[in-house]
Amino acid sequence: MSTEQALAKFIEHSVTWHQATAQPLTAWADPASPSPCQQQWLAEDQVSWLPVAQQPVADFSNIEQALELTLHPSIKAFYSCFYAANMAAGHPRGKLALLLPWNQDDISRLQENIIGHILMKQRLKQRATVFFAVTDDANIMLSVLNSTGEVFLEHVGKEVSEKIADDLPSFLASLTPQVYDACFD
């Protein structure tokens, strides 16, 4: 299964689960920075939303040129499928939130953060990783090891050492939907 297929399957399962449990997908939103996934304003700064396919899809060639590094295809696929708010999920190791781009401006910020993250890893003489999720521990994220596509728990500023999946599609397939928790903000 490809990253695109695994992410689409998780998103479909999550949307169905939220609807079945009468817990709509909601997110904080800035009126000055709308998203294609926004459905309805619920309050001054909160919207309901549903994931939508990116059109056009995000392009990561600027990062690859700036860093003289080819990003792993799975991480490019992950960040170029959908516009959505961050999506909560459960994994056998704990709670997490998938970091998904809200709009085109968010993709630009994401790309800047990926560049900064990889430059930090280079300065620390560590293997390059690209984050894709946060956990309920502010010092631990989930990342793809760029050279292999394996998924690791990554402690901020440390070399990755705890592999939790052979690849991003199998990791995504292991997730269960959850209600978004403020601990991820």
PDB file of C-alpha atoms in Angstrom, residues 73-167:
ATOM      1  CA  PRO A  73       9.104   9.809  -1.383  1.00  0.00           C
ATOM      2  CA  SER A  74       6.851   8.770   1.517  1.00  0.00           C
ATOM      3  CA  ILE A  75       7.205  12.085   3.343  1.00  0.00           C
ATOM      4  CA  LYS A  76       6.606  14.082   0.160  1.00  0.00           C
ATOM      5  CA  ALA A  77       3.502  11.984  -0.505  1.00  0.00           C
ATOM      6  CA  PHE A  78       2.274  12.417   3.087  1.00  0.00           C
ATOM      7  CA  TYR A  79       2.441  16.210   2.944  1.00  0.00           C
ATOM      8  CA  SER A  80       1.061  16.566  -0.587  1.00  0.00           C
ATOM      9  CA  CYS A  81      -2.207  14.601  -0.392  1.00  0.00           C
ATOM     10  CA  PHE A  82      -4.699  16.579   1.696  1.00  0.00           C
ATOM     11  CA  TYR A  83      -5.512  19.902   3.258  1.00  0.00           C
ATOM     12  CA  ALA A  84      -6.739  19.258   6.799  1.00  0.00           C
ATOM     13  CA  ALA A  85      -6.257  20.247  10.400  1.00  0.00           C
ATOM     14  CA  ASN A  86      -3.988  18.074  12.521  1.00  0.00           C
ATOM     15  CA  MET A  87      -5.649  14.687  13.048  1.00  0.00           C
ATOM     16  CA  ALA A  88      -5.548  12.833  16.356  1.00  0.00           C
ATOM     17  CA  ALA A  89      -4.810   9.131  16.340  1.00  0.00           C
ATOM     18  CA  GLY A  90      -4.074   6.300  18.693  1.00  0.00           C
ATOM     19  CA  HIS A  91      -1.138   3.932  18.278  1.00  0.00           C
ATOM     20  CA  PRO A  92      -0.106   1.003  20.496  1.00  0.00           C
ATOM     21  CA  ARG A  93       2.644   3.311  21.872  1.00  0.00           C
ATOM     22  CA  GLY A  94       0.291   6.222  22.695  1.00  0.00           C
ATOM     23  CA  LYS A  95      -1.562   9.258  21.385  1.00  0.00           C
ATOM     24  CA  LEU A  96      -0.376  11.390  18.494  1.00  0.00           C
ATOM     25  CA  ALA A  97      -1.514  14.016  16.040  1.00  0.00           C
ATOM     26  CA  LEU A  98      -0.679  13.829  12.349  1.00  0.00           C
ATOM     27  CA  LEU A  99       0.595  17.208  11.131  1.00  0.00           C
ATOM     28  CA  LEU A 100      -1.360  18.030   8.004  1.00  0.00           C
ATOM     29  CA  PRO A 101      -1.218  21.318   6.079  1.00  0.00           C
ATOM     30  CA  TRP A 102      -4.212  23.652   6.485  1.00  0.00           C
ATOM     31  CA  ASN A 103      -3.616  25.691   3.327  1.00  0.00           C
ATOM     32  CA  GLN A 104      -0.887  26.802   0.917  1.00  0.00           C
ATOM     33  CA  ASP A 105       0.581  29.263   3.448  1.00  0.00           C
ATOM     34  CA  ASP A 106       0.840  26.408   5.942  1.00  0.00           C
ATOM     35  CA  ILE A 107       2.757  24.356   3.365  1.00  0.00           C
ATOM     36  CA  SER A 108       5.249  27.231   3.025  1.00  0.00           C
ATOM     37  CA  ARG A 109       5.722  27.359   6.826  1.00  0.00           C
ATOM     38  CA  LEU A 110       6.022  23.571   6.930  1.00  0.00           C
ATOM     39  CA  GLN A 111       8.751  23.659   4.285  1.00  0.00           C
ATOM     40  CA  GLU A 112      10.682  26.293   6.269  1.00  0.00           C
ATOM     41  CA  ASN A 113      10.376  24.130   9.399  1.00  0.00           C
ATOM     42  CA  ILE A 114      11.566  21.027   7.542  1.00  0.00           C
ATOM     43  CA  ILE A 115      14.610  22.942   6.271  1.00  0.00           C
ATOM     44  CA  GLY A 116      15.360  24.173   9.803  1.00  0.00           C
ATOM     45  CA  HIS A 117      14.928  20.681  11.238  1.00  0.00           C
ATOM     46  CA  ILE A 118      17.250  19.060   8.695  1.00  0.00           C
ATOM     47  CA  LEU A 119      19.871  21.808   9.138  1.00  0.00           C
ATOM     48  CA  MET A 120      19.744  21.206  12.911  1.00  0.00           C
ATOM     49  CA  LYS A 121      20.226  17.464  12.341  1.00  0.00           C
ATOM     50  CA  GLN A 122      23.221  18.220  10.094  1.00  0.00           C
ATOM     51  CA  ARG A 123      24.768  20.559  12.698  1.00  0.00           C
ATOM     52  CA  LEU A 124      24.359  17.840  15.329  1.00  0.00           C
ATOM     53  CA  LYS A 125      25.918  15.306  12.913  1.00  0.00           C
ATOM     54  CA  GLN A 126      22.764  13.188  13.052  1.00  0.00           C
ATOM     55  CA  ARG A 127      20.924  11.350  10.299  1.00  0.00           C
ATOM     56  CA  ALA A 128      18.328  13.444   8.445  1.00  0.00           C
ATOM     57  CA  THR A 129      14.723  12.957   9.520  1.00  0.00           C
ATOM     58  CA  VAL A 130      11.461  14.651   8.605  1.00  0.00           C
ATOM     59  CA  PHE A 131       8.762  14.947  11.266  1.00  0.00           C
ATOM     60  CA  PHE A 132       5.130  14.139  10.462  1.00  0.00           C
ATOM     61  CA  ALA A 133       3.400  13.869  13.849  1.00  0.00           C
ATOM     62  CA  VAL A 134       3.585  15.093  17.434  1.00  0.00           C
ATOM     63  CA  THR A 135       2.906  13.123  20.595  1.00  0.00           C
ATOM     64  CA  ASP A 136       1.417  14.088  23.931  1.00  0.00           C
ATOM     65  CA  ASP A 137       5.017  14.566  25.132  1.00  0.00           C
ATOM     66  CA  ALA A 138       6.260  17.919  23.791  1.00  0.00           C
ATOM     67  CA  ASN A 139       9.810  16.522  23.527  1.00  0.00           C
ATOM     68  CA  ILE A 140       8.927  13.553  21.316  1.00  0.00           C
ATOM     69  CA  MET A 141       7.759  13.565  17.707  1.00  0.00           C
ATOM     70  CA  LEU A 142       7.351  10.959  15.014  1.00  0.00           C
ATOM     71  CA  SER A 143       9.698  11.176  12.059  1.00  0.00           C
ATOM     72  CA  VAL A 144      10.646   9.396   8.878  1.00  0.00           C
ATOM     73  CA  LEU A 145      14.344   8.574   8.566  1.00  0.00           C
ATOM     74  CA  ASN A 146      15.036  10.199   5.224  1.00  0.00           C
ATOM     75  CA  SER A 147      17.556   7.613   4.011  1.00  0.00           C
ATOM     76  CA  THR A 148      15.288   4.578   4.550  1.00  0.00           C
ATOM     77  CA  GLY A 149      11.678   5.706   5.068  1.00  0.00           C
ATOM     78  CA  GLU A 150      11.506   3.949   8.444  1.00  0.00           C
ATOM     79  CA  VAL A 151       9.375   5.571  11.170  1.00  0.00           C
ATOM     80  CA  PHE A 152      11.027   6.510  14.465  1.00  0.00           C
ATOM     81  CA  LEU A 153      10.117   8.164  17.735  1.00  0.00           C
ATOM     82  CA  GLU A 154      12.381  11.201  17.795  1.00  0.00           C
ATOM     83  CA  HIS A 155      13.410  12.993  20.965  1.00  0.00           C
ATOM     84  CA  VAL A 156      14.082  16.653  20.174  1.00  0.00           C
ATOM     85  CA  GLY A 157      17.790  17.214  19.513  1.00  0.00           C
ATOM     86  CA  LYS A 158      18.687  13.517  19.724  1.00  0.00           C
ATOM     87  CA  GLU A 159      19.657  10.900  17.157  1.00  0.00           C
ATOM     88  CA  VAL A 160      16.735   8.615  16.344  1.00  0.00           C
ATOM     89  CA  SER A 161      17.073   5.166  17.881  1.00  0.00           C
ATOM     90  CA  GLU A 162      13.593   3.730  18.502  1.00  0.00           C
ATOM     91  CA  LYS A 163      12.106   2.403  15.274  1.00  0.00           C
ATOM     92  CA  ILE A 164       8.359   1.822  15.467  1.00  0.00           C
ATOM     93  CA  ALA A 165       7.513   0.925  11.854  1.00  0.00           C
ATOM     94  CA  ASP A 166       9.323  -0.231   8.735  1.00  0.00           C
ATOM     95  CA  ASP A 167       7.646   2.455   6.648  1.00  0.00           C
TER      96      ASP A 167
END
